[in-house]
mmCIF file of C-alpha atoms in Angstrom:
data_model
loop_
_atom_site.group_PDB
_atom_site.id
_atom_site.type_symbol
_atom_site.label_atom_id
_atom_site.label_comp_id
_atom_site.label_asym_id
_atom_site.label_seq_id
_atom_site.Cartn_x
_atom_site.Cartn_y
_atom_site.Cartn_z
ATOM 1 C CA UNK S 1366 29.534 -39.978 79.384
ATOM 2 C CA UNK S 1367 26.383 -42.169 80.184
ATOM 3 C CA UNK S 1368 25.161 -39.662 82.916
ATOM 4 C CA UNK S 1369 25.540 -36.523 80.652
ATOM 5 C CA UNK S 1370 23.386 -38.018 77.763
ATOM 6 C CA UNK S 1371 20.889 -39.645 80.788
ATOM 7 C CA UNK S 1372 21.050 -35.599 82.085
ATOM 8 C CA UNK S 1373 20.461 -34.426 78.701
ATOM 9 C CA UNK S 1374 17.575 -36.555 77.305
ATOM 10 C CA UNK S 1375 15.770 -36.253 81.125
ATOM 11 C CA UNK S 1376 16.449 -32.023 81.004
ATOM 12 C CA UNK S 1377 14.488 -32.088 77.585
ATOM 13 C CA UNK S 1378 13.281 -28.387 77.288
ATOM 14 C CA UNK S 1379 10.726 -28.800 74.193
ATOM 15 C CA UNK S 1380 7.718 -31.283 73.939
ATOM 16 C CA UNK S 1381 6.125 -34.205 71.382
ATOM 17 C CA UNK S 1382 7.621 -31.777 68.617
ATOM 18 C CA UNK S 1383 8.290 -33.919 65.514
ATOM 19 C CA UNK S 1384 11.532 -34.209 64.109
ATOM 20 C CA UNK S 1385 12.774 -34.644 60.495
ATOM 21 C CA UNK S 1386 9.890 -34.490 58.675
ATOM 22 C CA UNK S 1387 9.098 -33.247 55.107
ATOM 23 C CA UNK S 1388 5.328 -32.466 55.267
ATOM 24 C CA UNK S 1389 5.615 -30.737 51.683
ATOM 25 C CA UNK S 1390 7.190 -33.888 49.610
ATOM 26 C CA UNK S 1391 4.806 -35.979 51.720
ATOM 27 C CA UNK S 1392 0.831 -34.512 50.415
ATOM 28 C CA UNK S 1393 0.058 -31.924 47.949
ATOM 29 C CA UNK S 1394 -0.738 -28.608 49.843
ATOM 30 C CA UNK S 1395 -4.205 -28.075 50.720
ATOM 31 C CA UNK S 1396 -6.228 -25.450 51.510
ATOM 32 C CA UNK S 1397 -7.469 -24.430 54.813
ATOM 33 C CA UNK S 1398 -9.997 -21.725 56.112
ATOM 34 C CA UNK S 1399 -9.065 -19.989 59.893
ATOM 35 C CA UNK S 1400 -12.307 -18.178 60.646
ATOM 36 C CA UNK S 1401 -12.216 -15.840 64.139
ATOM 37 C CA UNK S 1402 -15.490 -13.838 63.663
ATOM 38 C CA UNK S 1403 -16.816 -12.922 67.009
ATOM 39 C CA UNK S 1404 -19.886 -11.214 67.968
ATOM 40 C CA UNK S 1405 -19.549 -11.541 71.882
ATOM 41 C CA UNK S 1406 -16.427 -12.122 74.542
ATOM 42 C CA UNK S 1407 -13.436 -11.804 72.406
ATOM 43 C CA UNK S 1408 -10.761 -13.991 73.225
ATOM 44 C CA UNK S 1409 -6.953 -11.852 73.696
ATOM 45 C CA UNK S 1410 -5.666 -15.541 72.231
ATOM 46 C CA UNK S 1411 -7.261 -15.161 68.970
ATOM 47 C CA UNK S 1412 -4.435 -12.822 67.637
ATOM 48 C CA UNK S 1413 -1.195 -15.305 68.870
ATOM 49 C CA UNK S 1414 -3.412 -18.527 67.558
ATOM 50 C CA UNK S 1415 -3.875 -16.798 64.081
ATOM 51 C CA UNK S 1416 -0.033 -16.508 63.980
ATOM 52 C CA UNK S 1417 0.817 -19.700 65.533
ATOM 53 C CA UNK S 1418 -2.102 -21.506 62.919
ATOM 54 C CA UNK S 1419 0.454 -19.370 59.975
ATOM 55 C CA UNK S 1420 3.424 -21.140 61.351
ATOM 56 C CA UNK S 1421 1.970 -24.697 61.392
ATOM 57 C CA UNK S 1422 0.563 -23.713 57.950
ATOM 58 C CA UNK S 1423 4.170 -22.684 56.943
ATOM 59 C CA UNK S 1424 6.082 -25.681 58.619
ATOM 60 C CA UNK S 1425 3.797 -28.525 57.014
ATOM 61 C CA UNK S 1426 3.257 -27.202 53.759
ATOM 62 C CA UNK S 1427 -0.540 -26.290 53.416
ATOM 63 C CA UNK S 1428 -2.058 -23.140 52.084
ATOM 64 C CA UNK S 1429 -4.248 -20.788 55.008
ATOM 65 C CA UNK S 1430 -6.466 -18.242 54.615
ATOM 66 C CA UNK S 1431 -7.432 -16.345 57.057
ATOM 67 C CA UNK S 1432 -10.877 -14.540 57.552
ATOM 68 C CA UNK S 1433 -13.492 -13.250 59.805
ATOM 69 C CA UNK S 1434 -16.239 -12.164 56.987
ATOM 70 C CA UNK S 1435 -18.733 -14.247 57.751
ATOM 71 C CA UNK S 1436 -19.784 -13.646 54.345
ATOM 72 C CA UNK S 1437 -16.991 -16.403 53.107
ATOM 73 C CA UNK S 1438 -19.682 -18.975 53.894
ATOM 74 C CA UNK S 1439 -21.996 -17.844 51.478
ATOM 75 C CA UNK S 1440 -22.572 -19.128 47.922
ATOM 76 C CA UNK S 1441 -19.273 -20.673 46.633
ATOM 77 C CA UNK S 1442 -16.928 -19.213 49.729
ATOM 78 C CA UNK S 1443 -16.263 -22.521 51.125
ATOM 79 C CA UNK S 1444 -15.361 -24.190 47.505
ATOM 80 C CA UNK S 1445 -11.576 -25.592 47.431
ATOM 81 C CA UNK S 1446 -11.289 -25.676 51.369
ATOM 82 C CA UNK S 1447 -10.175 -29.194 52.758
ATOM 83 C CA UNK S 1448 -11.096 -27.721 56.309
ATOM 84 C CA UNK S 1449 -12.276 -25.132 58.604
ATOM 85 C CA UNK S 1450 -10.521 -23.780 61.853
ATOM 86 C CA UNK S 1451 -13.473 -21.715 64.267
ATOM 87 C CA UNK S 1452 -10.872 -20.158 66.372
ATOM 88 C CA UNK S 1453 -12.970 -19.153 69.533
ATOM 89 C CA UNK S 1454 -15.659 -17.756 67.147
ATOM 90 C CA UNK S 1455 -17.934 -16.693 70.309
ATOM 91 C CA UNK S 1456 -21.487 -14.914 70.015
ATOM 92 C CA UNK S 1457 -23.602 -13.902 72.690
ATOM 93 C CA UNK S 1458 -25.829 -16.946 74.020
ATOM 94 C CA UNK S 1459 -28.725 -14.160 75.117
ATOM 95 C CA UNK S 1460 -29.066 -12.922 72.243
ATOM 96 C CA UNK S 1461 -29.842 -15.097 68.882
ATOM 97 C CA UNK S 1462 -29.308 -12.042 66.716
ATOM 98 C CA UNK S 1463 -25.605 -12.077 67.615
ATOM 99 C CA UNK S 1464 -25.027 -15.336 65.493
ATOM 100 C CA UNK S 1465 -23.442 -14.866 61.635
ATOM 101 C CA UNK S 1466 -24.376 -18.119 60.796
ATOM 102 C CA UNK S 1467 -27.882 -17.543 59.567
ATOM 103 C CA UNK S 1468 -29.861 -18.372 56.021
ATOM 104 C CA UNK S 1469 -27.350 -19.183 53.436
ATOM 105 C CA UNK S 1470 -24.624 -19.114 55.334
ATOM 106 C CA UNK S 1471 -25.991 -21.913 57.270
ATOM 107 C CA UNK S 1472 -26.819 -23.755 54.130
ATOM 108 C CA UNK S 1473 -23.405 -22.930 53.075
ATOM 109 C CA UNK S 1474 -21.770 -24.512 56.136
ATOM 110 C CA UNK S 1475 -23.823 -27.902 56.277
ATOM 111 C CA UNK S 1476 -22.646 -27.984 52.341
ATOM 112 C CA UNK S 1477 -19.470 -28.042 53.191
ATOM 113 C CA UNK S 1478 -19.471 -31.115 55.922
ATOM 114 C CA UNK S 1479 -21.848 -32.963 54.145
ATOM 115 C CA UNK S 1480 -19.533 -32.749 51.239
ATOM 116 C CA UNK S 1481 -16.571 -34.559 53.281
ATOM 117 C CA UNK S 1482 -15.062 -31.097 54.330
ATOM 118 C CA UNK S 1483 -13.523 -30.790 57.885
ATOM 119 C CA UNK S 1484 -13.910 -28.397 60.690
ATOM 120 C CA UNK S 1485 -11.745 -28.196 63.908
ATOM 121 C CA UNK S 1486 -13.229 -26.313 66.332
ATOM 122 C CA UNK S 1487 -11.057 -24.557 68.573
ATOM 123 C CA UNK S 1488 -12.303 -23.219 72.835
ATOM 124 C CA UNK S 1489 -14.640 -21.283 72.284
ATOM 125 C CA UNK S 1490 -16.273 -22.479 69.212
ATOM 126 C CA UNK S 1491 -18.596 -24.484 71.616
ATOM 127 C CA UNK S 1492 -19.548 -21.122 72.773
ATOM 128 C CA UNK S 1493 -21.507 -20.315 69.271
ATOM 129 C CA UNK S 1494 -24.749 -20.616 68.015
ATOM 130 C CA UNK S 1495 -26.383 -21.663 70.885
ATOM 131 C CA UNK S 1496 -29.625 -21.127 68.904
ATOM 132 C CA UNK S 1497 -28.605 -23.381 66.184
ATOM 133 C CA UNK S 1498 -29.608 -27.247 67.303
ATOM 134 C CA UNK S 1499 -27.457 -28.274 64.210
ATOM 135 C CA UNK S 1500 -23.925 -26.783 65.123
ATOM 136 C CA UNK S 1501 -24.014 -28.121 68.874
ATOM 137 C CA UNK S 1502 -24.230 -31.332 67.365
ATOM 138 C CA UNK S 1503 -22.028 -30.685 64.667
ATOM 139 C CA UNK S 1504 -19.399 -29.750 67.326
ATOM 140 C CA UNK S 1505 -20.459 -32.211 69.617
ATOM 141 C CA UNK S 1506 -21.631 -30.089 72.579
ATOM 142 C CA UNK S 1507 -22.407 -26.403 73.704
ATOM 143 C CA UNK S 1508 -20.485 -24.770 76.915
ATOM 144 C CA UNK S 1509 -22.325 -23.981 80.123
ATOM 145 C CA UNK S 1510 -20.048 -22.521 82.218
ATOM 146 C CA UNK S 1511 -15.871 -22.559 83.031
ATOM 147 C CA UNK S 1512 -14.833 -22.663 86.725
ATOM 148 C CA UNK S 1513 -13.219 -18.864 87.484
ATOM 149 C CA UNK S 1514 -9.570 -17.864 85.948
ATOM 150 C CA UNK S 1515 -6.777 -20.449 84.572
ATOM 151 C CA UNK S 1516 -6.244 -23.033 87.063
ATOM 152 C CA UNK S 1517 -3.892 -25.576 86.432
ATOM 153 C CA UNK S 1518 -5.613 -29.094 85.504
ATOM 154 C CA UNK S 1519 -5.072 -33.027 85.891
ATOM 155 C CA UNK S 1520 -5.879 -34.206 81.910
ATOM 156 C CA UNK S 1521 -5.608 -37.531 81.155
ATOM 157 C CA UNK S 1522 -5.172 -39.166 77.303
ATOM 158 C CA UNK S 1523 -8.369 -41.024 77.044
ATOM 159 C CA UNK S 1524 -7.873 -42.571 73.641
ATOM 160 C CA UNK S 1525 -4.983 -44.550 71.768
ATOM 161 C CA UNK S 1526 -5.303 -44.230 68.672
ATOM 162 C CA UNK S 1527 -7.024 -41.182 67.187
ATOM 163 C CA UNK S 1528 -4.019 -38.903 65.938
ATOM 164 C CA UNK S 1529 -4.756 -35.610 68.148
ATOM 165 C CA UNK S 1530 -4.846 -38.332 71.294
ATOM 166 C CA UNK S 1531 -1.237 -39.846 70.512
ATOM 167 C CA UNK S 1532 0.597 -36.855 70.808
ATOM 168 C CA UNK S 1533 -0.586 -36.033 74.004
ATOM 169 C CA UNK S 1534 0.978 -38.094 77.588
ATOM 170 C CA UNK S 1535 -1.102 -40.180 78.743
ATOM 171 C CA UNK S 1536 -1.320 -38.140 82.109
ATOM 172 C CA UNK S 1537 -0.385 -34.448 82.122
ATOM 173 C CA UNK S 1538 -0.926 -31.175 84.046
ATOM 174 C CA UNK S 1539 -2.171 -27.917 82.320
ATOM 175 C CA UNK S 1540 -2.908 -24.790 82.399
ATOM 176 C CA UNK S 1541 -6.098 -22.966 80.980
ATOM 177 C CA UNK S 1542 -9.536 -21.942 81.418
ATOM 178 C CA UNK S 1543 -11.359 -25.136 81.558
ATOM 179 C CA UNK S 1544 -14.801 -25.465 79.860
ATOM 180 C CA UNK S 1545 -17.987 -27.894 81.133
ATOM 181 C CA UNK S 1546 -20.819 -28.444 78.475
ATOM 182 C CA UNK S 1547 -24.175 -29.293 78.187
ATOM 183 C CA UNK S 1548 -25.503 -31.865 75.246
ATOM 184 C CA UNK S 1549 -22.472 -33.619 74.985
ATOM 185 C CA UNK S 1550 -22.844 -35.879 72.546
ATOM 186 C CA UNK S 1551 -21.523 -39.390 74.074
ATOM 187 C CA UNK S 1552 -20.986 -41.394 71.188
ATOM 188 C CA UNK S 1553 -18.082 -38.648 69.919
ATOM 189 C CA UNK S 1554 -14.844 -40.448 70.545
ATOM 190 C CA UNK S 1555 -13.129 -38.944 73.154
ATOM 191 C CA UNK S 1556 -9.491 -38.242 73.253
ATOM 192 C CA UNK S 1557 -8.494 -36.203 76.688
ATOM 193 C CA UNK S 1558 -10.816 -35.304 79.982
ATOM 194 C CA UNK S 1559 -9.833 -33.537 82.555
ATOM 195 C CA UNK S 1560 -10.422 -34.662 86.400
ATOM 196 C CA UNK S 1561 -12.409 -31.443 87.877
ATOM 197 C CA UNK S 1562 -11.148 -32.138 91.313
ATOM 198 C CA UNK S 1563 -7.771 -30.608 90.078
ATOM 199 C CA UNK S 1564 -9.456 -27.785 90.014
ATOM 200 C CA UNK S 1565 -11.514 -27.066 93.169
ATOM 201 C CA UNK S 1566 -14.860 -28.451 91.396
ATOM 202 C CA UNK S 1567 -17.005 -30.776 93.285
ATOM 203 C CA UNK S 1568 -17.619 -33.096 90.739
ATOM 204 C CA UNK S 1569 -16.016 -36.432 90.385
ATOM 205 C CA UNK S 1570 -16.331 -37.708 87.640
ATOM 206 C CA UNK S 1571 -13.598 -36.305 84.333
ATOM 207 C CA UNK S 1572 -14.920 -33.891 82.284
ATOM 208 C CA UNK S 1573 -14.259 -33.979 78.398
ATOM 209 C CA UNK S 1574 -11.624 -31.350 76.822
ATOM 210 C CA UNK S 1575 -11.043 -33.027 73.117
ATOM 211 C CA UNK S 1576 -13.327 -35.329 71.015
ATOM 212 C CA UNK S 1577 -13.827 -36.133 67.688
ATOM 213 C CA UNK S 1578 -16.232 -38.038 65.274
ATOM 214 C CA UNK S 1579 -17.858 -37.857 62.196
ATOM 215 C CA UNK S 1580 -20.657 -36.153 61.407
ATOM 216 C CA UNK S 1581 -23.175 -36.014 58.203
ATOM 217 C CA UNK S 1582 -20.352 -36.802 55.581
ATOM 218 C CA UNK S 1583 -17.471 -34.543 57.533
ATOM 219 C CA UNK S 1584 -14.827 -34.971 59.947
ATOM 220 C CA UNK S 1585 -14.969 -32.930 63.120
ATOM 221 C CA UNK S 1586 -12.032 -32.355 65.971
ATOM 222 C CA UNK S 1587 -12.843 -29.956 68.709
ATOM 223 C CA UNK S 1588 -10.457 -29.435 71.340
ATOM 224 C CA UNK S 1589 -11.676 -27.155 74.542
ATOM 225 C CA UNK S 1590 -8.068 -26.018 74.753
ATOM 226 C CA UNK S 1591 -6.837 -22.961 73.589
ATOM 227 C CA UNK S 1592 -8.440 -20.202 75.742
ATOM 228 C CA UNK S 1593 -5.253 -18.698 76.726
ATOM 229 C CA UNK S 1594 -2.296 -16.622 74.361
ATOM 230 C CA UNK S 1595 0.448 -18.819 76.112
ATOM 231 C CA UNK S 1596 -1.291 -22.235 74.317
ATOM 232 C CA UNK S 1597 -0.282 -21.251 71.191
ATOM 233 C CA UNK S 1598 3.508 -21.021 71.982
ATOM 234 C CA UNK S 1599 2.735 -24.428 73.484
ATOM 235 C CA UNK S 1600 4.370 -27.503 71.728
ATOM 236 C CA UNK S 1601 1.699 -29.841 73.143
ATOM 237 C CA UNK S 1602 -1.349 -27.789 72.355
ATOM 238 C CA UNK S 1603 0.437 -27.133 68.829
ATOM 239 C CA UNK S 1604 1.084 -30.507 68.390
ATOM 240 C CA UNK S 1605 -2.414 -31.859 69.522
ATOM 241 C CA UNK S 1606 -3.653 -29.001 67.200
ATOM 242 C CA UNK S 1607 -1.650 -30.227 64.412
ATOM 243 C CA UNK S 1608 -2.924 -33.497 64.301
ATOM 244 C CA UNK S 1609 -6.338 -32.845 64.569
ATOM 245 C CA UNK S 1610 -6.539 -30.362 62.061
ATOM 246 C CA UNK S 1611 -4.975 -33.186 59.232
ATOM 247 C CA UNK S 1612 -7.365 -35.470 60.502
ATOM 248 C CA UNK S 1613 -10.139 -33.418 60.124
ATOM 249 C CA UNK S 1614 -8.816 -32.389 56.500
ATOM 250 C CA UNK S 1615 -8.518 -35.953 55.591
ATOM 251 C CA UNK S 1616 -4.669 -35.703 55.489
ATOM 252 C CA UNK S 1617 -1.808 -38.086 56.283
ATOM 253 C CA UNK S 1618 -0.237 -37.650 59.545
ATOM 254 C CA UNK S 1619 3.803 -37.060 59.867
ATOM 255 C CA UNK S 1620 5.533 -39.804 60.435
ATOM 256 C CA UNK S 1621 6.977 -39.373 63.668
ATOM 257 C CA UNK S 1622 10.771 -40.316 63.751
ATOM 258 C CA UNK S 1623 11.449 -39.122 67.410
ATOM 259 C CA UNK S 1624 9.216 -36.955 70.334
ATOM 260 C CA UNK S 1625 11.075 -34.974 72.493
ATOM 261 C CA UNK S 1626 9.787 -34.733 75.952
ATOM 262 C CA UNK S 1627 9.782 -31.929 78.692
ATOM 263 C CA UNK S 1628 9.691 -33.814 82.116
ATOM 264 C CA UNK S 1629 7.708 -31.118 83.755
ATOM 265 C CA UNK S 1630 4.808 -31.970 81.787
ATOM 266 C CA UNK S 1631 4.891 -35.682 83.474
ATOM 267 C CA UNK S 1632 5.628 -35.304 86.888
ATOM 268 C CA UNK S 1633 3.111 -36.582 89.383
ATOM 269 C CA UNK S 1634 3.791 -37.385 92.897
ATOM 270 C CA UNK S 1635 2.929 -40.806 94.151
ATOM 271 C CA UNK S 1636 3.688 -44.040 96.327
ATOM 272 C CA UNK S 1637 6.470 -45.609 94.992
ATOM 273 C CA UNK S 1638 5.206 -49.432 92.946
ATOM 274 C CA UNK S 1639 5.371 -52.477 94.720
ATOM 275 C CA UNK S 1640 4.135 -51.785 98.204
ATOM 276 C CA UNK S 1641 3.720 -48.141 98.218
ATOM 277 C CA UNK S 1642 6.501 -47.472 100.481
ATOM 278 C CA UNK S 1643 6.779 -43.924 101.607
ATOM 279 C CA UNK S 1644 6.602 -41.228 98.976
ATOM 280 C CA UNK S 1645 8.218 -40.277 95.569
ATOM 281 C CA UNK S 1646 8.315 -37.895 92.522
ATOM 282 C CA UNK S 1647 7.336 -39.717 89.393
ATOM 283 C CA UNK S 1648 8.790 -38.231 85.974
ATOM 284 C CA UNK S 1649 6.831 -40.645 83.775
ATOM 285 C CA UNK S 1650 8.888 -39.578 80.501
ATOM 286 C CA UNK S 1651 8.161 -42.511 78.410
ATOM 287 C CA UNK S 1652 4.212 -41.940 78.740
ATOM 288 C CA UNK S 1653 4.351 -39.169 76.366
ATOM 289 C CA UNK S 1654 5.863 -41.221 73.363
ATOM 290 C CA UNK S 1655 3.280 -43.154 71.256
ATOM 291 C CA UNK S 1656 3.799 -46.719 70.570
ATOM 292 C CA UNK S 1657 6.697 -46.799 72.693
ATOM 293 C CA UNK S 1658 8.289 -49.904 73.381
ATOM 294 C CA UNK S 1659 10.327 -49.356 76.533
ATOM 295 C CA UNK S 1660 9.886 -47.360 79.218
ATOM 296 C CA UNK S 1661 12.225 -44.668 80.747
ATOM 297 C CA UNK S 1662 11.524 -42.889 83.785
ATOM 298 C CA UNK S 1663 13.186 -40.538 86.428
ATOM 299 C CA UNK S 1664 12.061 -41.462 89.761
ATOM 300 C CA UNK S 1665 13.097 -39.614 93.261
ATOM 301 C CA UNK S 1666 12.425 -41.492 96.486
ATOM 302 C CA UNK S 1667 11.701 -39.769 99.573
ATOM 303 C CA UNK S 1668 13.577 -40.424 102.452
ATOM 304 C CA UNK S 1669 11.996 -43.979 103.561
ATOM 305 C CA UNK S 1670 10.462 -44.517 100.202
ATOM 306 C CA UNK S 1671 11.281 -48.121 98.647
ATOM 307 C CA UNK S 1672 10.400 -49.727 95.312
ATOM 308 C CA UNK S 1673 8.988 -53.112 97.349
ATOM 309 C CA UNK S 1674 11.127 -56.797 95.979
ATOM 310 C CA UNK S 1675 8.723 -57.555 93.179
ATOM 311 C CA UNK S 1676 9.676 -60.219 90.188
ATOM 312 C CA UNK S 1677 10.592 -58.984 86.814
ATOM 313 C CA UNK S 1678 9.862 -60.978 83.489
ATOM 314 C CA UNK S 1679 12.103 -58.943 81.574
ATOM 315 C CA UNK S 1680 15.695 -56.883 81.988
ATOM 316 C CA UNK S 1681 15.726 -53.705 83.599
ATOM 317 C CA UNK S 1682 18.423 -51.112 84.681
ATOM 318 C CA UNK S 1683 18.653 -49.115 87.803
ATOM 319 C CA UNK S 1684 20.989 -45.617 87.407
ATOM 320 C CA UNK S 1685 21.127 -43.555 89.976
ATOM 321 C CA UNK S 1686 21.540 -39.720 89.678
ATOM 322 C CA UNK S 1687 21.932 -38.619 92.715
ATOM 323 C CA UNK S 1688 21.663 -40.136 96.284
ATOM 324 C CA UNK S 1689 22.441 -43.580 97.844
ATOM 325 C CA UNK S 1690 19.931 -46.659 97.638
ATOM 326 C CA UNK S 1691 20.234 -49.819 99.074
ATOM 327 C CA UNK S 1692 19.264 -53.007 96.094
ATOM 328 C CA UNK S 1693 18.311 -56.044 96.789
ATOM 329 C CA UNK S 1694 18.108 -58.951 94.107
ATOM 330 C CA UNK S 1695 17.249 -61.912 95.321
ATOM 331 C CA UNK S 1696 17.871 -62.025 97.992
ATOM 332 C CA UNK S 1697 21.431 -60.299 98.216
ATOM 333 C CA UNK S 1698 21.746 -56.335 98.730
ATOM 334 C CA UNK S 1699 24.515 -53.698 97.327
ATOM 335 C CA UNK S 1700 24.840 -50.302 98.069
ATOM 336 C CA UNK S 1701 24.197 -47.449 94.921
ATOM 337 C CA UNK S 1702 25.616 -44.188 94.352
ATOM 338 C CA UNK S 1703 25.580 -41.535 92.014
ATOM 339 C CA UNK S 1704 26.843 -42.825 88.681
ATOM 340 C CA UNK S 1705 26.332 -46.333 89.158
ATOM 341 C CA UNK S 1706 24.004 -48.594 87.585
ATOM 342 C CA UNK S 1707 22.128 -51.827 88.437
ATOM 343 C CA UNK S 1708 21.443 -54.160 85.489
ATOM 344 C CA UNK S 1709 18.803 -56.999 86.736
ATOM 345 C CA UNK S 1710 18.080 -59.720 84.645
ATOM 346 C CA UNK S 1711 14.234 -61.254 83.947
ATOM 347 C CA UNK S 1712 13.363 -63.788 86.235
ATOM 348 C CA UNK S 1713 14.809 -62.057 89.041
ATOM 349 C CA UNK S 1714 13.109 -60.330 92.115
ATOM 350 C CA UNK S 1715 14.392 -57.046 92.872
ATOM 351 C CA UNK S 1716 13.791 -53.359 94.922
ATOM 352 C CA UNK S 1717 16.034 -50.793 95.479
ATOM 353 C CA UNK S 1718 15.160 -48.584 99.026
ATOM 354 C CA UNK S 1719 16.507 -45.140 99.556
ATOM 355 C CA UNK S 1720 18.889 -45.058 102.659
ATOM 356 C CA UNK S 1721 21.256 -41.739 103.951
ATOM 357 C CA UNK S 1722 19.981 -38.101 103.887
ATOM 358 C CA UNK S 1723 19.469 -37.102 100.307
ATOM 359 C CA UNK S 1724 16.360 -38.202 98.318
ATOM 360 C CA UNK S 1725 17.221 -41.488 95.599
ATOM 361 C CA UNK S 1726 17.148 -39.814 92.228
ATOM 362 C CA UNK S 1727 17.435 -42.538 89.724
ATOM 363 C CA UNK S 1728 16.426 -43.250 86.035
ATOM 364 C CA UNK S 1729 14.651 -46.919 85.186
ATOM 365 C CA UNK S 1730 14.043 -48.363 82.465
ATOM 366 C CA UNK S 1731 12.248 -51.442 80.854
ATOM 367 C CA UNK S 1732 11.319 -53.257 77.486
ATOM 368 C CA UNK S 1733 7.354 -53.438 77.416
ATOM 369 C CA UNK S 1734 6.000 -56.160 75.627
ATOM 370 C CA UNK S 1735 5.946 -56.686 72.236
ATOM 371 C CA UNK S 1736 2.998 -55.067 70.700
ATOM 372 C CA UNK S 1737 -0.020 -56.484 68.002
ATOM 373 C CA UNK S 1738 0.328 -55.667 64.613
ATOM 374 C CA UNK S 1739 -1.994 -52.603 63.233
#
C-alpha cells in the first residue's frame, strides 16, 4: 500500500493547480478587460490565450471582456475595469504610426493606472509602443531581441513572496521563445529569470522573464511568458497567470489547500549532497509547493553515486523504489531493496550508497524547520 500511494503522488500528471476552492463565495466578481490589438507580428497564441483567459475567468468567478478596438480606451471605455490583460498586443517598432495608443487613448490609459487600476502584461506586450517613453516604464522594460525558435530554458523562482512567484518551483525547465530587453527597470521586483546559458546565449548572467511593481497609483505584472499556443494549456503558466492577474486587480488570492506537482517539471541532474559522489537524477518535488514544511523528493543514484555520511538534526526516511543501496548509520550498514524503508532518527549520521547493477531509485523525505510568522 505505501509504495502505490509513494507511486501515485511521485507520477503526478497535473501541476500547482489549486484544489477546492470557491473563488465566487470568496470576492464579488470583478471586471476585467483582455485587449489583443495588434498592428505588427501577430502571435498564433493569441487565439488559445483568449480562450484559456475565458476559462480562468469562468473557474474563479470574475466577469471578462474581451476586445481589440483600441477605441475602448477612449473617453469612459476603461470605467468599471479592475484590470487590463495586453495579450501580446505587438506594433511595429519601425514604424511609430503602427501604435493605437495615441492622444486620448493615451490619456485614457494613464487614467486608468493612476486611478489604482491594474494591467498584466502578457509576451509581447513589451513589444509595444516603443515610441511611447511612458508605457516601457509602465511595463517595466521594452524587448530587444529573442534568441531563434522555442528552446527549452533553465528559470529559476527569484522571489518568495509575491503571489505570481509562489506558484512557480523554485527551479524549473521550460519551453518558449525567450525575450531579452532593454530599459529594464531594476527596482521592479522580480519574480523568475531565466539562465541564458540554457539556451546557447553567451551571456552569464539570468535574464528577467516576470516582474512586478507599482507604478503611478496602479499595479503592474508582466510576465515574458506566453509566446507559444501550448502555454496556455499549461497549468504552471495558467497558474502563474492567475495570480498575477488578482494581484494586479487588487484581489485576494485562493487559498491554496493542496498543489499538485508533475515531477518532470523538477528534474535536474546533479552530484548527489554530501560529497558529490558520482552522479544522480534529482526530482525536487517539494520545491514547487509554497510554504512547505517538509521536503519530499525522488532521487536516482547512478551506479557509484552515494549520498556521503552527513549528520541529521531532524528525522528522515529513506524508501527505496527500485534498486539496492547499501545505508550506513552510524557507523553500522544494512542492505535496501525495493519496498523497504529506512527511518533515521535526528542526531544521527547517515548515507545510503548505491551498490548492484540497477540505478538506487528512492524517495526522501524531511521536516524543514519551523518557519517565522507572516
Amino acid at each position: 500500500m505505501m509504495a502505490a500511494v509513494t507511486m501515485r503522488i511521485v507520477g503526478a500528471l497535473a501541476l500547482i493547480l489549486t484544489l477546492a476552492f470557491s473563488p465566487a463565495a470568496a470576492w464579488a466578481a470583478p471586471k476585467v478587460l483582455l485587449f489583443s490589438h495588434t498592428t505588427s507580428y501577430r502571435h498564433a497564441s493569441i487565439e488559445p490565450g483568449i480562450i484559456a483567459i475565458r476559462g480562468l475567468a469562468e473557474r474563479d468567478g470574475f466577469t471578462l471582456v474581451a476586445s481589440d478596438d483600441p477605441a475602448v480606451f477612449e473617453s469612459d471605455g476603461l470605467d468599471g475595469f479592475a484590470a487590463i490583460i495586453l495579450l501580446n498586443t505587438t506594433t511595429d517598432r519601425k514604424n511609430p504610426a503602427s501604435e493605437w495608443l495615441v492622444g486620448p487613448r493615451r490619456a485614457g490609459l494613464q487614467a486608468f493606472v493612476r486611478g489604482g487600476g491594474g494591467v498584466v502584461g502578457i509576451h509581447a506586450a513589451a513589444d509595444s509602443h516603443a515610441h511611447w517613453p511612458w508605457y516601457r516604464r509602465m511595463i517595466g522594460a521594452q524587448f530587444a531581441r529573442h534568441p531563434e525558435g522555442t528552446p527549452t530554458a533553465d528559470l529559476h523562482r527569484t522571489d518568495a513572496d509575491h503571489p505570481a512567484a509562489l506558484v512557480l518551483p523554485e527551479s524549473f525547465r521550460r519551453t518558449d521563445e525567450y525575450y531579452l530587453f532593454d530599459d529594464f527597470d531594476p527596482t521592479v521586483t522580480l519574480l523568475a529569470t531565466f539562465d541564458p546559458a540554457s539556451i546557447g546565449e553567451a551571456a552569464v548572467n539570468p535574464k528577467p522573464v516576470a516582474w512586478a511593481h507599482r507604478f503611478e497609483g496602479g499595479r503592474v505584472f508582466y510576465t515574458a511568458m506566453g509566446h507559444t499556443p501550448e502555454s496556455y494549456s499549461e497549468p504552471l503558466f495558467l497558474a502563474h497567470l492567475a495570480a498575477g492577474l488578482r494581484w494586479a486587480a487588487g484581489l485576494p488570492q485562493p487559498a491554496a489547500r493542496g498543489v499538485v506537482i508533475d515531477e518532470q517539471e523538477v528534474v535536474r541532474q546533479e552530484p548527489p549532497p554530501h560529497g558529490a559522489i558520482g552522479m544522480s537524477t534529482a526530482y525536487r518535488i517539494s520545491d514547487a509547493a509554497p510554504r512547505r514544511t517538509m521536503e519530499f523528493r525522488k532521487r536516482v543514484l547512478h551506479p557509484g553515486a552515494a549520498i556521503g555520511v552527513h549528520p541529521i538534526n531532524h528525522d528522515e526516511v529513506y524508501y527505496v523504489l527500485s534498486g539496492e543501496g547499501e545505508l550506513e548509520s552510524d557507523g553500522k550498514t544494512r542492505r535496501l531493496g525495493p519496498g523497504m524503508a529506512a527511518y533515521l532518527y535526528a542526531d544521527a549520521e547517515v548515507g545510503i550508497r548505491q551498490v548492484g547493477p540497477e540505478p538506487l531509485e528512492l524517495i526522501i523525505s524531511y521536516p524543514l524547520p519551523a518557519r517565522a510568522a507572516d
